[in-house]
Amino acid sequence: MQGVWTLLSWGPEGWMDEIAYGVFVTVSLALATLPVGLFIGFLIALGKQSPERSLRLAADIYTTIFRGLPELLTLFLVFYGAQIGIQQVVRLFNPSAAIEVNSFVSGMIALGVVFSSYASEVFLSAFRAIPQGQYEGGYAIGLSKFQTMRLVVLPQLVRIALPGLANLWLILLKDTSLVSAIGLTDILRQSGVAARVTKQAFLFFGLATLIYLALAILSSIGIGLIERRVGKQEAQR
């Protein structure tokens, strides 16, 4: 038992420093990816509703591709493909140049496009749940399209889409473990390194399990608070 506590201690003899850094990287990646995915997903949802056929087609192709590809394959395509593409462009100007794509940015982009493809469907369903009369009422009192979207539609959209987006956040939090495949030092990678070095695989992967569960529980509590606050604001209108 003493050996276990030594392995789980802080400092040179333990691994908690490395595991804690992995937690920081995992949470940072998820938080950095969330606004990117939400923004792109919202734009894709608008494209799916556009009267312009080419925009609807482009949005449908986008969601079909990134919902159909495995997340790990998308990650590899972004990490290795972007690196090769950027190197080819740079070598046109400097043949000796060597470019290395940051694994954090690659993970954020890959997870962001996957998240946005699912988020767009959540936003689209929320848009369709808002009666057309809400738009017409906004126009009738002299609001522009932008003002109607910001003041009338968006508050309702957030309330309707929030449960679906909350589920996507929990999925995103778990999917961050995929970045360990491209060398990012997240929870899973740090746990794997510790397991290989110490030969205590069950201990460290069990610890990783508890950490992910703790993050999911904290996220659920935070989502519940947000839902209650949004509900109170809606009731006050």
JSON list of C-alpha atoms in Angstrom, two decimals:
[
{"chain": "A", "resi": 1, "resn": "MET", "atom": "CA", "xyz": [0.00, 0.00, 0.00]},
{"chain": "A", "resi": 2, "resn": "GLN", "atom": "CA", "xyz": [2.88, 2.32, 0.76]},
{"chain": "A", "resi": 3, "resn": "GLY", "atom": "CA", "xyz": [4.15, 1.85, -2.78]},
{"chain": "A", "resi": 4, "resn": "VAL", "atom": "CA", "xyz": [0.78, 2.82, -4.21]},
{"chain": "A", "resi": 5, "resn": "TRP", "atom": "CA", "xyz": [0.65, 6.05, -2.22]},
{"chain": "A", "resi": 6, "resn": "THR", "atom": "CA", "xyz": [4.20, 6.83, -3.30]},
{"chain": "A", "resi": 7, "resn": "LEU", "atom": "CA", "xyz": [3.23, 6.42, -6.97]},
{"chain": "A", "resi": 8, "resn": "LEU", "atom": "CA", "xyz": [0.20, 8.67, -6.46]},
{"chain": "A", "resi": 9, "resn": "SER", "atom": "CA", "xyz": [2.15, 11.34, -4.60]},
{"chain": "A", "resi": 10, "resn": "TRP", "atom": "CA", "xyz": [3.40, 14.71, -5.80]},
{"chain": "A", "resi": 11, "resn": "GLY", "atom": "CA", "xyz": [7.07, 15.27, -6.47]},
{"chain": "A", "resi": 12, "resn": "PRO", "atom": "CA", "xyz": [9.87, 13.32, -8.15]},
{"chain": "A", "resi": 13, "resn": "GLU", "atom": "CA", "xyz": [8.82, 9.91, -6.79]},
{"chain": "A", "resi": 14, "resn": "GLY", "atom": "CA", "xyz": [5.15, 10.19, -7.70]},
{"chain": "A", "resi": 15, "resn": "TRP", "atom": "CA", "xyz": [3.12, 10.73, -10.85]},
{"chain": "A", "resi": 16, "resn": "MET", "atom": "CA", "xyz": [0.45, 13.16, -9.71]},
{"chain": "A", "resi": 17, "resn": "ASP", "atom": "CA", "xyz": [2.27, 16.15, -11.21]},
{"chain": "A", "resi": 18, "resn": "GLU", "atom": "CA", "xyz": [2.11, 14.55, -14.65]},
{"chain": "A", "resi": 19, "resn": "ILE", "atom": "CA", "xyz": [-1.49, 13.39, -14.21]},
{"chain": "A", "resi": 20, "resn": "ALA", "atom": "CA", "xyz": [-2.55, 16.87, -13.05]},
{"chain": "A", "resi": 21, "resn": "TYR", "atom": "CA", "xyz": [-0.92, 18.39, -16.13]},
{"chain": "A", "resi": 22, "resn": "GLY", "atom": "CA", "xyz": [-2.83, 15.89, -18.25]},
{"chain": "A", "resi": 23, "resn": "VAL", "atom": "CA", "xyz": [-6.07, 17.03, -16.61]},
{"chain": "A", "resi": 24, "resn": "PHE", "atom": "CA", "xyz": [-5.17, 20.64, -17.39]},
{"chain": "A", "resi": 25, "resn": "VAL", "atom": "CA", "xyz": [-4.49, 19.80, -21.05]},
{"chain": "A", "resi": 26, "resn": "THR", "atom": "CA", "xyz": [-7.72, 17.80, -21.38]},
{"chain": "A", "resi": 27, "resn": "VAL", "atom": "CA", "xyz": [-9.91, 20.52, -19.88]},
{"chain": "A", "resi": 28, "resn": "SER", "atom": "CA", "xyz": [-8.12, 23.26, -21.82]},
{"chain": "A", "resi": 29, "resn": "LEU", "atom": "CA", "xyz": [-8.60, 21.39, -25.10]},
{"chain": "A", "resi": 30, "resn": "ALA", "atom": "CA", "xyz": [-12.29, 20.81, -24.44]},
{"chain": "A", "resi": 31, "resn": "LEU", "atom": "CA", "xyz": [-12.89, 24.44, -23.43]},
{"chain": "A", "resi": 32, "resn": "ALA", "atom": "CA", "xyz": [-10.95, 25.74, -26.46]},
{"chain": "A", "resi": 33, "resn": "THR", "atom": "CA", "xyz": [-12.86, 23.44, -28.82]},
{"chain": "A", "resi": 34, "resn": "LEU", "atom": "CA", "xyz": [-16.34, 24.26, -27.48]},
{"chain": "A", "resi": 35, "resn": "PRO", "atom": "CA", "xyz": [-16.73, 27.85, -28.81]},
{"chain": "A", "resi": 36, "resn": "VAL", "atom": "CA", "xyz": [-15.20, 26.87, -32.16]},
{"chain": "A", "resi": 37, "resn": "GLY", "atom": "CA", "xyz": [-17.63, 23.97, -32.54]},
{"chain": "A", "resi": 38, "resn": "LEU", "atom": "CA", "xyz": [-20.63, 26.03, -31.41]},
{"chain": "A", "resi": 39, "resn": "PHE", "atom": "CA", "xyz": [-19.85, 28.89, -33.78]},
{"chain": "A", "resi": 40, "resn": "ILE", "atom": "CA", "xyz": [-19.30, 26.66, -36.81]},
{"chain": "A", "resi": 41, "resn": "GLY", "atom": "CA", "xyz": [-22.30, 24.52, -35.90]},
{"chain": "A", "resi": 42, "resn": "PHE", "atom": "CA", "xyz": [-24.52, 27.60, -35.69]},
{"chain": "A", "resi": 43, "resn": "LEU", "atom": "CA", "xyz": [-23.34, 28.79, -39.11]},
{"chain": "A", "resi": 44, "resn": "ILE", "atom": "CA", "xyz": [-23.93, 25.34, -40.60]},
{"chain": "A", "resi": 45, "resn": "ALA", "atom": "CA", "xyz": [-27.46, 25.32, -39.13]},
{"chain": "A", "resi": 46, "resn": "LEU", "atom": "CA", "xyz": [-28.12, 28.70, -40.74]},
{"chain": "A", "resi": 47, "resn": "GLY", "atom": "CA", "xyz": [-26.78, 27.31, -44.02]},
{"chain": "A", "resi": 48, "resn": "LYS", "atom": "CA", "xyz": [-29.15, 24.35, -43.81]},
{"chain": "A", "resi": 49, "resn": "GLN", "atom": "CA", "xyz": [-32.07, 26.79, -43.54]},
{"chain": "A", "resi": 50, "resn": "SER", "atom": "CA", "xyz": [-30.86, 29.13, -46.25]},
{"chain": "A", "resi": 51, "resn": "PRO", "atom": "CA", "xyz": [-33.10, 29.73, -49.27]},
{"chain": "A", "resi": 52, "resn": "GLU", "atom": "CA", "xyz": [-29.93, 29.45, -51.35]},
{"chain": "A", "resi": 53, "resn": "ARG", "atom": "CA", "xyz": [-29.70, 25.86, -52.60]},
{"chain": "A", "resi": 54, "resn": "SER", "atom": "CA", "xyz": [-25.89, 25.87, -52.89]},
{"chain": "A", "resi": 55, "resn": "LEU", "atom": "CA", "xyz": [-25.54, 26.81, -49.20]},
{"chain": "A", "resi": 56, "resn": "ARG", "atom": "CA", "xyz": [-27.92, 24.05, -48.13]},
{"chain": "A", "resi": 57, "resn": "LEU", "atom": "CA", "xyz": [-26.01, 21.54, -50.23]},
{"chain": "A", "resi": 58, "resn": "ALA", "atom": "CA", "xyz": [-22.63, 22.64, -48.82]},
{"chain": "A", "resi": 59, "resn": "ALA", "atom": "CA", "xyz": [-23.94, 22.42, -45.25]},
{"chain": "A", "resi": 60, "resn": "ASP", "atom": "CA", "xyz": [-25.38, 18.96, -45.88]},
{"chain": "A", "resi": 61, "resn": "ILE", "atom": "CA", "xyz": [-22.10, 17.74, -47.38]},
{"chain": "A", "resi": 62, "resn": "TYR", "atom": "CA", "xyz": [-20.17, 19.13, -44.40]},
{"chain": "A", "resi": 63, "resn": "THR", "atom": "CA", "xyz": [-22.31, 17.34, -41.83]},
{"chain": "A", "resi": 64, "resn": "THR", "atom": "CA", "xyz": [-22.40, 14.12, -43.84]},
{"chain": "A", "resi": 65, "resn": "ILE", "atom": "CA", "xyz": [-18.61, 13.98, -44.05]},
{"chain": "A", "resi": 66, "resn": "PHE", "atom": "CA", "xyz": [-17.74, 14.77, -40.45]},
{"chain": "A", "resi": 67, "resn": "ARG", "atom": "CA", "xyz": [-20.59, 12.78, -38.92]},
{"chain": "A", "resi": 68, "resn": "GLY", "atom": "CA", "xyz": [-19.65, 9.81, -41.09]},
{"chain": "A", "resi": 69, "resn": "LEU", "atom": "CA", "xyz": [-15.90, 9.74, -40.48]},
{"chain": "A", "resi": 70, "resn": "PRO", "atom": "CA", "xyz": [-14.52, 8.23, -37.26]},
{"chain": "A", "resi": 71, "resn": "GLU", "atom": "CA", "xyz": [-13.20, 10.95, -34.96]},
{"chain": "A", "resi": 72, "resn": "LEU", "atom": "CA", "xyz": [-9.76, 9.37, -34.84]},
{"chain": "A", "resi": 73, "resn": "LEU", "atom": "CA", "xyz": [-9.51, 9.34, -38.64]},
{"chain": "A", "resi": 74, "resn": "THR", "atom": "CA", "xyz": [-10.54, 12.99, -38.77]},
{"chain": "A", "resi": 75, "resn": "LEU", "atom": "CA", "xyz": [-7.83, 13.75, -36.21]},
{"chain": "A", "resi": 76, "resn": "PHE", "atom": "CA", "xyz": [-5.18, 11.99, -38.30]},
{"chain": "A", "resi": 77, "resn": "LEU", "atom": "CA", "xyz": [-6.32, 13.74, -41.48]},
{"chain": "A", "resi": 78, "resn": "VAL", "atom": "CA", "xyz": [-6.05, 17.15, -39.83]},
{"chain": "A", "resi": 79, "resn": "PHE", "atom": "CA", "xyz": [-2.77, 16.48, -38.02]},
{"chain": "A", "resi": 80, "resn": "TYR", "atom": "CA", "xyz": [-0.85, 14.76, -40.82]},
{"chain": "A", "resi": 81, "resn": "GLY", "atom": "CA", "xyz": [-2.70, 16.22, -43.79]},
{"chain": "A", "resi": 82, "resn": "ALA", "atom": "CA", "xyz": [-2.41, 19.82, -42.63]},
{"chain": "A", "resi": 83, "resn": "GLN", "atom": "CA", "xyz": [1.27, 19.31, -41.87]},
{"chain": "A", "resi": 84, "resn": "ILE", "atom": "CA", "xyz": [1.97, 17.94, -45.35]},
{"chain": "A", "resi": 85, "resn": "GLY", "atom": "CA", "xyz": [-0.13, 20.64, -47.03]},
{"chain": "A", "resi": 86, "resn": "ILE", "atom": "CA", "xyz": [1.51, 23.53, -45.16]},
{"chain": "A", "resi": 87, "resn": "GLN", "atom": "CA", "xyz": [4.99, 22.11, -45.82]},
{"chain": "A", "resi": 88, "resn": "GLN", "atom": "CA", "xyz": [4.30, 21.90, -49.55]},
{"chain": "A", "resi": 89, "resn": "VAL", "atom": "CA", "xyz": [3.17, 25.53, -49.62]},
{"chain": "A", "resi": 90, "resn": "VAL", "atom": "CA", "xyz": [6.10, 26.80, -47.51]},
{"chain": "A", "resi": 91, "resn": "ARG", "atom": "CA", "xyz": [8.66, 24.87, -49.57]},
{"chain": "A", "resi": 92, "resn": "LEU", "atom": "CA", "xyz": [7.56, 26.80, -52.63]},
{"chain": "A", "resi": 93, "resn": "PHE", "atom": "CA", "xyz": [9.24, 29.81, -51.01]},
{"chain": "A", "resi": 94, "resn": "ASN", "atom": "CA", "xyz": [11.86, 28.07, -48.85]},
{"chain": "A", "resi": 95, "resn": "PRO", "atom": "CA", "xyz": [12.80, 24.53, -49.96]},
{"chain": "A", "resi": 96, "resn": "SER", "atom": "CA", "xyz": [14.73, 23.82, -46.75]},
{"chain": "A", "resi": 97, "resn": "ALA", "atom": "CA", "xyz": [11.93, 24.83, -44.39]},
{"chain": "A", "resi": 98, "resn": "ALA", "atom": "CA", "xyz": [10.42, 22.25, -42.03]},
{"chain": "A", "resi": 99, "resn": "ILE", "atom": "CA", "xyz": [6.97, 22.84, -40.53]},
{"chain": "A", "resi": 100, "resn": "GLU", "atom": "CA", "xyz": [5.56, 20.99, -37.54]},
{"chain": "A", "resi": 101, "resn": "VAL", "atom": "CA", "xyz": [1.85, 21.37, -36.78]},
{"chain": "A", "resi": 102, "resn": "ASN", "atom": "CA", "xyz": [0.98, 21.83, -33.11]},
{"chain": "A", "resi": 103, "resn": "SER", "atom": "CA", "xyz": [-0.89, 18.79, -31.80]},
{"chain": "A", "resi": 104, "resn": "PHE", "atom": "CA", "xyz": [-3.10, 20.92, -29.53]},
{"chain": "A", "resi": 105, "resn": "VAL", "atom": "CA", "xyz": [-4.28, 23.07, -32.44]},
{"chain": "A", "resi": 106, "resn": "SER", "atom": "CA", "xyz": [-4.77, 19.98, -34.61]},
{"chain": "A", "resi": 107, "resn": "GLY", "atom": "CA", "xyz": [-6.84, 18.34, -31.90]},
{"chain": "A", "resi": 108, "resn": "MET", "atom": "CA", "xyz": [-8.91, 21.48, -31.44]},
{"chain": "A", "resi": 109, "resn": "ILE", "atom": "CA", "xyz": [-9.64, 21.76, -35.17]},
{"chain": "A", "resi": 110, "resn": "ALA", "atom": "CA", "xyz": [-10.44, 18.06, -35.62]},
{"chain": "A", "resi": 111, "resn": "LEU", "atom": "CA", "xyz": [-12.68, 17.81, -32.57]},
{"chain": "A", "resi": 112, "resn": "GLY", "atom": "CA", "xyz": [-14.20, 21.20, -33.42]},
{"chain": "A", "resi": 113, "resn": "VAL", "atom": "CA", "xyz": [-15.39, 20.17, -36.88]},
{"chain": "A", "resi": 114, "resn": "VAL", "atom": "CA", "xyz": [-16.80, 16.90, -35.56]},
{"chain": "A", "resi": 115, "resn": "PHE", "atom": "CA", "xyz": [-18.54, 18.69, -32.69]},
{"chain": "A", "resi": 116, "resn": "SER", "atom": "CA", "xyz": [-19.91, 21.33, -35.06]},
{"chain": "A", "resi": 117, "resn": "SER", "atom": "CA", "xyz": [-21.40, 18.74, -37.40]},
{"chain": "A", "resi": 118, "resn": "TYR", "atom": "CA", "xyz": [-23.50, 17.33, -34.56]},
{"chain": "A", "resi": 119, "resn": "ALA", "atom": "CA", "xyz": [-24.18, 20.72, -32.98]},
{"chain": "A", "resi": 120, "resn": "SER", "atom": "CA", "xyz": [-25.59, 21.97, -36.29]},
{"chain": "A", "resi": 121, "resn": "GLU", "atom": "CA", "xyz": [-28.31, 19.31, -36.12]},
{"chain": "A", "resi": 122, "resn": "VAL", "atom": "CA", "xyz": [-29.17, 20.36, -32.56]},
{"chain": "A", "resi": 123, "resn": "PHE", "atom": "CA", "xyz": [-29.38, 24.01, -33.62]},
{"chain": "A", "resi": 124, "resn": "LEU", "atom": "CA", "xyz": [-31.41, 23.08, -36.70]},
{"chain": "A", "resi": 125, "resn": "SER", "atom": "CA", "xyz": [-33.95, 21.19, -34.59]},
{"chain": "A", "resi": 126, "resn": "ALA", "atom": "CA", "xyz": [-34.15, 24.16, -32.22]},
{"chain": "A", "resi": 127, "resn": "PHE", "atom": "CA", "xyz": [-34.71, 26.57, -35.11]},
{"chain": "A", "resi": 128, "resn": "ARG", "atom": "CA", "xyz": [-37.55, 24.40, -36.40]},
{"chain": "A", "resi": 129, "resn": "ALA", "atom": "CA", "xyz": [-39.12, 24.32, -32.93]},
{"chain": "A", "resi": 130, "resn": "ILE", "atom": "CA", "xyz": [-39.49, 28.12, -32.90]},
{"chain": "A", "resi": 131, "resn": "PRO", "atom": "CA", "xyz": [-42.79, 29.17, -34.50]},
{"chain": "A", "resi": 132, "resn": "GLN", "atom": "CA", "xyz": [-42.57, 31.31, -37.63]},
{"chain": "A", "resi": 133, "resn": "GLY", "atom": "CA", "xyz": [-44.79, 33.82, -35.87]},
{"chain": "A", "resi": 134, "resn": "GLN", "atom": "CA", "xyz": [-41.86, 34.76, -33.60]},
{"chain": "A", "resi": 135, "resn": "TYR", "atom": "CA", "xyz": [-39.94, 36.01, -36.63]},
{"chain": "A", "resi": 136, "resn": "GLU", "atom": "CA", "xyz": [-42.99, 37.78, -38.05]},
{"chain": "A", "resi": 137, "resn": "GLY", "atom": "CA", "xyz": [-43.69, 39.42, -34.70]},
{"chain": "A", "resi": 138, "resn": "GLY", "atom": "CA", "xyz": [-40.15, 40.81, -34.58]},
{"chain": "A", "resi": 139, "resn": "TYR", "atom": "CA", "xyz": [-40.44, 42.22, -38.09]},
{"chain": "A", "resi": 140, "resn": "ALA", "atom": "CA", "xyz": [-43.88, 43.66, -37.29]},
{"chain": "A", "resi": 141, "resn": "ILE", "atom": "CA", "xyz": [-42.52, 45.84, -34.48]},
{"chain": "A", "resi": 142, "resn": "GLY", "atom": "CA", "xyz": [-39.77, 47.18, -36.70]},
{"chain": "A", "resi": 143, "resn": "LEU", "atom": "CA", "xyz": [-36.83, 44.93, -35.83]},
{"chain": "A", "resi": 144, "resn": "SER", "atom": "CA", "xyz": [-34.32, 44.07, -38.51]},
{"chain": "A", "resi": 145, "resn": "LYS", "atom": "CA", "xyz": [-33.46, 40.45, -39.30]},
{"chain": "A", "resi": 146, "resn": "PHE", "atom": "CA", "xyz": [-30.32, 40.69, -37.16]},
{"chain": "A", "resi": 147, "resn": "GLN", "atom": "CA", "xyz": [-32.19, 42.28, -34.25]},
{"chain": "A", "resi": 148, "resn": "THR", "atom": "CA", "xyz": [-34.96, 39.68, -34.48]},
{"chain": "A", "resi": 149, "resn": "MET", "atom": "CA", "xyz": [-32.38, 36.90, -34.42]},
{"chain": "A", "resi": 150, "resn": "ARG", "atom": "CA", "xyz": [-30.51, 38.41, -31.45]},
{"chain": "A", "resi": 151, "resn": "LEU", "atom": "CA", "xyz": [-33.42, 39.61, -29.32]},
{"chain": "A", "resi": 152, "resn": "VAL", "atom": "CA", "xyz": [-36.24, 37.19, -30.16]},
{"chain": "A", "resi": 153, "resn": "VAL", "atom": "CA", "xyz": [-34.89, 33.98, -31.64]},
{"chain": "A", "resi": 154, "resn": "LEU", "atom": "CA", "xyz": [-31.55, 33.40, -29.89]},
{"chain": "A", "resi": 155, "resn": "PRO", "atom": "CA", "xyz": [-32.90, 33.40, -26.29]},
{"chain": "A", "resi": 156, "resn": "GLN", "atom": "CA", "xyz": [-35.43, 30.72, -27.27]},
{"chain": "A", "resi": 157, "resn": "LEU", "atom": "CA", "xyz": [-32.85, 28.86, -29.33]},
{"chain": "A", "resi": 158, "resn": "VAL", "atom": "CA", "xyz": [-30.46, 28.58, -26.39]},
{"chain": "A", "resi": 159, "resn": "ARG", "atom": "CA", "xyz": [-33.17, 27.22, -24.11]},
{"chain": "A", "resi": 160, "resn": "ILE", "atom": "CA", "xyz": [-34.33, 24.62, -26.63]},
{"chain": "A", "resi": 161, "resn": "ALA", "atom": "CA", "xyz": [-30.85, 23.54, -27.77]},
{"chain": "A", "resi": 162, "resn": "LEU", "atom": "CA", "xyz": [-29.22, 23.45, -24.34]},
{"chain": "A", "resi": 163, "resn": "PRO", "atom": "CA", "xyz": [-30.03, 19.79, -23.41]},
{"chain": "A", "resi": 164, "resn": "GLY", "atom": "CA", "xyz": [-28.69, 18.50, -26.73]},
{"chain": "A", "resi": 165, "resn": "LEU", "atom": "CA", "xyz": [-25.57, 20.68, -26.55]},
{"chain": "A", "resi": 166, "resn": "ALA", "atom": "CA", "xyz": [-24.97, 19.52, -22.98]},
{"chain": "A", "resi": 167, "resn": "ASN", "atom": "CA", "xyz": [-24.84, 15.92, -24.18]},
{"chain": "A", "resi": 168, "resn": "LEU", "atom": "CA", "xyz": [-22.43, 16.92, -26.95]},
{"chain": "A", "resi": 169, "resn": "TRP", "atom": "CA", "xyz": [-20.19, 18.62, -24.36]},
{"chain": "A", "resi": 170, "resn": "LEU", "atom": "CA", "xyz": [-19.90, 15.37, -22.40]},
{"chain": "A", "resi": 171, "resn": "ILE", "atom": "CA", "xyz": [-19.07, 13.51, -25.61]},
{"chain": "A", "resi": 172, "resn": "LEU", "atom": "CA", "xyz": [-16.46, 16.14, -26.47]},
{"chain": "A", "resi": 173, "resn": "LEU", "atom": "CA", "xyz": [-14.89, 15.78, -23.03]},
{"chain": "A", "resi": 174, "resn": "LYS", "atom": "CA", "xyz": [-14.47, 12.04, -23.61]},
{"chain": "A", "resi": 175, "resn": "ASP", "atom": "CA", "xyz": [-13.27, 12.45, -27.20]},
{"chain": "A", "resi": 176, "resn": "THR", "atom": "CA", "xyz": [-10.33, 14.56, -26.03]},
{"chain": "A", "resi": 177, "resn": "SER", "atom": "CA", "xyz": [-8.69, 11.24, -25.10]},
{"chain": "A", "resi": 178, "resn": "LEU", "atom": "CA", "xyz": [-8.15, 10.63, -28.82]},
{"chain": "A", "resi": 179, "resn": "VAL", "atom": "CA", "xyz": [-5.46, 13.32, -28.98]},
{"chain": "A", "resi": 180, "resn": "SER", "atom": "CA", "xyz": [-3.12, 11.01, -27.08]},
{"chain": "A", "resi": 181, "resn": "ALA", "atom": "CA", "xyz": [-2.68, 9.27, -30.45]},
{"chain": "A", "resi": 182, "resn": "ILE", "atom": "CA", "xyz": [-0.89, 12.34, -31.87]},
{"chain": "A", "resi": 183, "resn": "GLY", "atom": "CA", "xyz": [1.32, 12.91, -28.83]},
{"chain": "A", "resi": 184, "resn": "LEU", "atom": "CA", "xyz": [-0.64, 15.44, -26.79]},
{"chain": "A", "resi": 185, "resn": "THR", "atom": "CA", "xyz": [-0.05, 14.89, -23.08]},
{"chain": "A", "resi": 186, "resn": "ASP", "atom": "CA", "xyz": [-3.64, 14.54, -21.94]},
{"chain": "A", "resi": 187, "resn": "ILE", "atom": "CA", "xyz": [-5.01, 12.38, -19.11]},
{"chain": "A", "resi": 188, "resn": "LEU", "atom": "CA", "xyz": [-4.93, 9.16, -21.10]},
{"chain": "A", "resi": 189, "resn": "ARG", "atom": "CA", "xyz": [-1.41, 9.62, -22.43]},
{"chain": "A", "resi": 190, "resn": "GLN", "atom": "CA", "xyz": [0.04, 10.58, -19.05]},
{"chain": "A", "resi": 191, "resn": "SER", "atom": "CA", "xyz": [-1.72, 7.61, -17.46]},
{"chain": "A", "resi": 192, "resn": "GLY", "atom": "CA", "xyz": [-0.37, 5.31, -20.18]},
{"chain": "A", "resi": 193, "resn": "VAL", "atom": "CA", "xyz": [3.19, 6.53, -19.67]},
{"chain": "A", "resi": 194, "resn": "ALA", "atom": "CA", "xyz": [2.90, 6.04, -15.92]},
{"chain": "A", "resi": 195, "resn": "ALA", "atom": "CA", "xyz": [1.42, 2.56, -16.42]},
{"chain": "A", "resi": 196, "resn": "ARG", "atom": "CA", "xyz": [4.25, 1.47, -18.72]},
{"chain": "A", "resi": 197, "resn": "VAL", "atom": "CA", "xyz": [7.01, 2.83, -16.50]},
{"chain": "A", "resi": 198, "resn": "THR", "atom": "CA", "xyz": [5.67, 1.51, -13.20]},
{"chain": "A", "resi": 199, "resn": "LYS", "atom": "CA", "xyz": [3.98, -1.67, -14.53]},
{"chain": "A", "resi": 200, "resn": "GLN", "atom": "CA", "xyz": [0.87, -0.58, -12.61]},
{"chain": "A", "resi": 201, "resn": "ALA", "atom": "CA", "xyz": [-1.61, -0.41, -15.47]},
{"chain": "A", "resi": 202, "resn": "PHE", "atom": "CA", "xyz": [-4.74, -1.04, -13.41]},
{"chain": "A", "resi": 203, "resn": "LEU", "atom": "CA", "xyz": [-3.80, 1.64, -10.90]},
{"chain": "A", "resi": 204, "resn": "PHE", "atom": "CA", "xyz": [-3.23, 4.45, -13.37]},
{"chain": "A", "resi": 205, "resn": "PHE", "atom": "CA", "xyz": [-5.95, 3.58, -15.85]},
{"chain": "A", "resi": 206, "resn": "GLY", "atom": "CA", "xyz": [-8.31, 3.22, -12.89]},
{"chain": "A", "resi": 207, "resn": "LEU", "atom": "CA", "xyz": [-7.24, 6.68, -11.76]},
{"chain": "A", "resi": 208, "resn": "ALA", "atom": "CA", "xyz": [-7.90, 8.02, -15.26]},
{"chain": "A", "resi": 209, "resn": "THR", "atom": "CA", "xyz": [-11.37, 6.47, -15.11]},
{"chain": "A", "resi": 210, "resn": "LEU", "atom": "CA", "xyz": [-12.13, 8.25, -11.84]},
{"chain": "A", "resi": 211, "resn": "ILE", "atom": "CA", "xyz": [-10.86, 11.56, -13.23]},
{"chain": "A", "resi": 212, "resn": "TYR", "atom": "CA", "xyz": [-13.07, 11.35, -16.32]},
{"chain": "A", "resi": 213, "resn": "LEU", "atom": "CA", "xyz": [-16.06, 10.44, -14.14]},
{"chain": "A", "resi": 214, "resn": "ALA", "atom": "CA", "xyz": [-15.31, 13.39, -11.85]},
{"chain": "A", "resi": 215, "resn": "LEU", "atom": "CA", "xyz": [-15.13, 15.75, -14.84]},
{"chain": "A", "resi": 216, "resn": "ALA", "atom": "CA", "xyz": [-18.44, 14.38, -16.14]},
{"chain": "A", "resi": 217, "resn": "ILE", "atom": "CA", "xyz": [-20.11, 14.85, -12.73]},
{"chain": "A", "resi": 218, "resn": "LEU", "atom": "CA", "xyz": [-18.80, 18.42, -12.41]},
{"chain": "A", "resi": 219, "resn": "SER", "atom": "CA", "xyz": [-19.97, 19.15, -15.95]},
{"chain": "A", "resi": 220, "resn": "SER", "atom": "CA", "xyz": [-23.43, 17.76, -15.18]},
{"chain": "A", "resi": 221, "resn": "ILE", "atom": "CA", "xyz": [-23.67, 19.98, -12.10]},
{"chain": "A", "resi": 222, "resn": "GLY", "atom": "CA", "xyz": [-22.58, 23.02, -14.10]},
{"chain": "A", "resi": 223, "resn": "ILE", "atom": "CA", "xyz": [-25.02, 22.22, -16.91]},
{"chain": "A", "resi": 224, "resn": "GLY", "atom": "CA", "xyz": [-27.83, 21.86, -14.38]},
{"chain": "A", "resi": 225, "resn": "LEU", "atom": "CA", "xyz": [-27.06, 25.30, -12.96]},
{"chain": "A", "resi": 226, "resn": "ILE", "atom": "CA", "xyz": [-27.04, 26.83, -16.44]},
{"chain": "A", "resi": 227, "resn": "GLU", "atom": "CA", "xyz": [-30.35, 25.17, -17.33]},
{"chain": "A", "resi": 228, "resn": "ARG", "atom": "CA", "xyz": [-31.98, 26.49, -14.15]},
{"chain": "A", "resi": 229, "resn": "ARG", "atom": "CA", "xyz": [-30.66, 29.99, -14.78]},
{"chain": "A", "resi": 230, "resn": "VAL", "atom": "CA", "xyz": [-31.89, 29.97, -18.38]},
{"chain": "A", "resi": 231, "resn": "GLY", "atom": "CA", "xyz": [-35.27, 28.67, -17.18]},
{"chain": "A", "resi": 232, "resn": "LYS", "atom": "CA", "xyz": [-35.57, 31.50, -14.64]},
{"chain": "A", "resi": 233, "resn": "GLN", "atom": "CA", "xyz": [-34.70, 34.11, -17.25]},
{"chain": "A", "resi": 234, "resn": "GLU", "atom": "CA", "xyz": [-37.29, 32.64, -19.61]},
{"chain": "A", "resi": 235, "resn": "ALA", "atom": "CA", "xyz": [-39.93, 32.68, -16.85]},
{"chain": "A", "resi": 236, "resn": "GLN", "atom": "CA", "xyz": [-39.23, 36.36, -16.13]},
{"chain": "A", "resi": 237, "resn": "ARG", "atom": "CA", "xyz": [-39.94, 37.40, -19.73]}
]
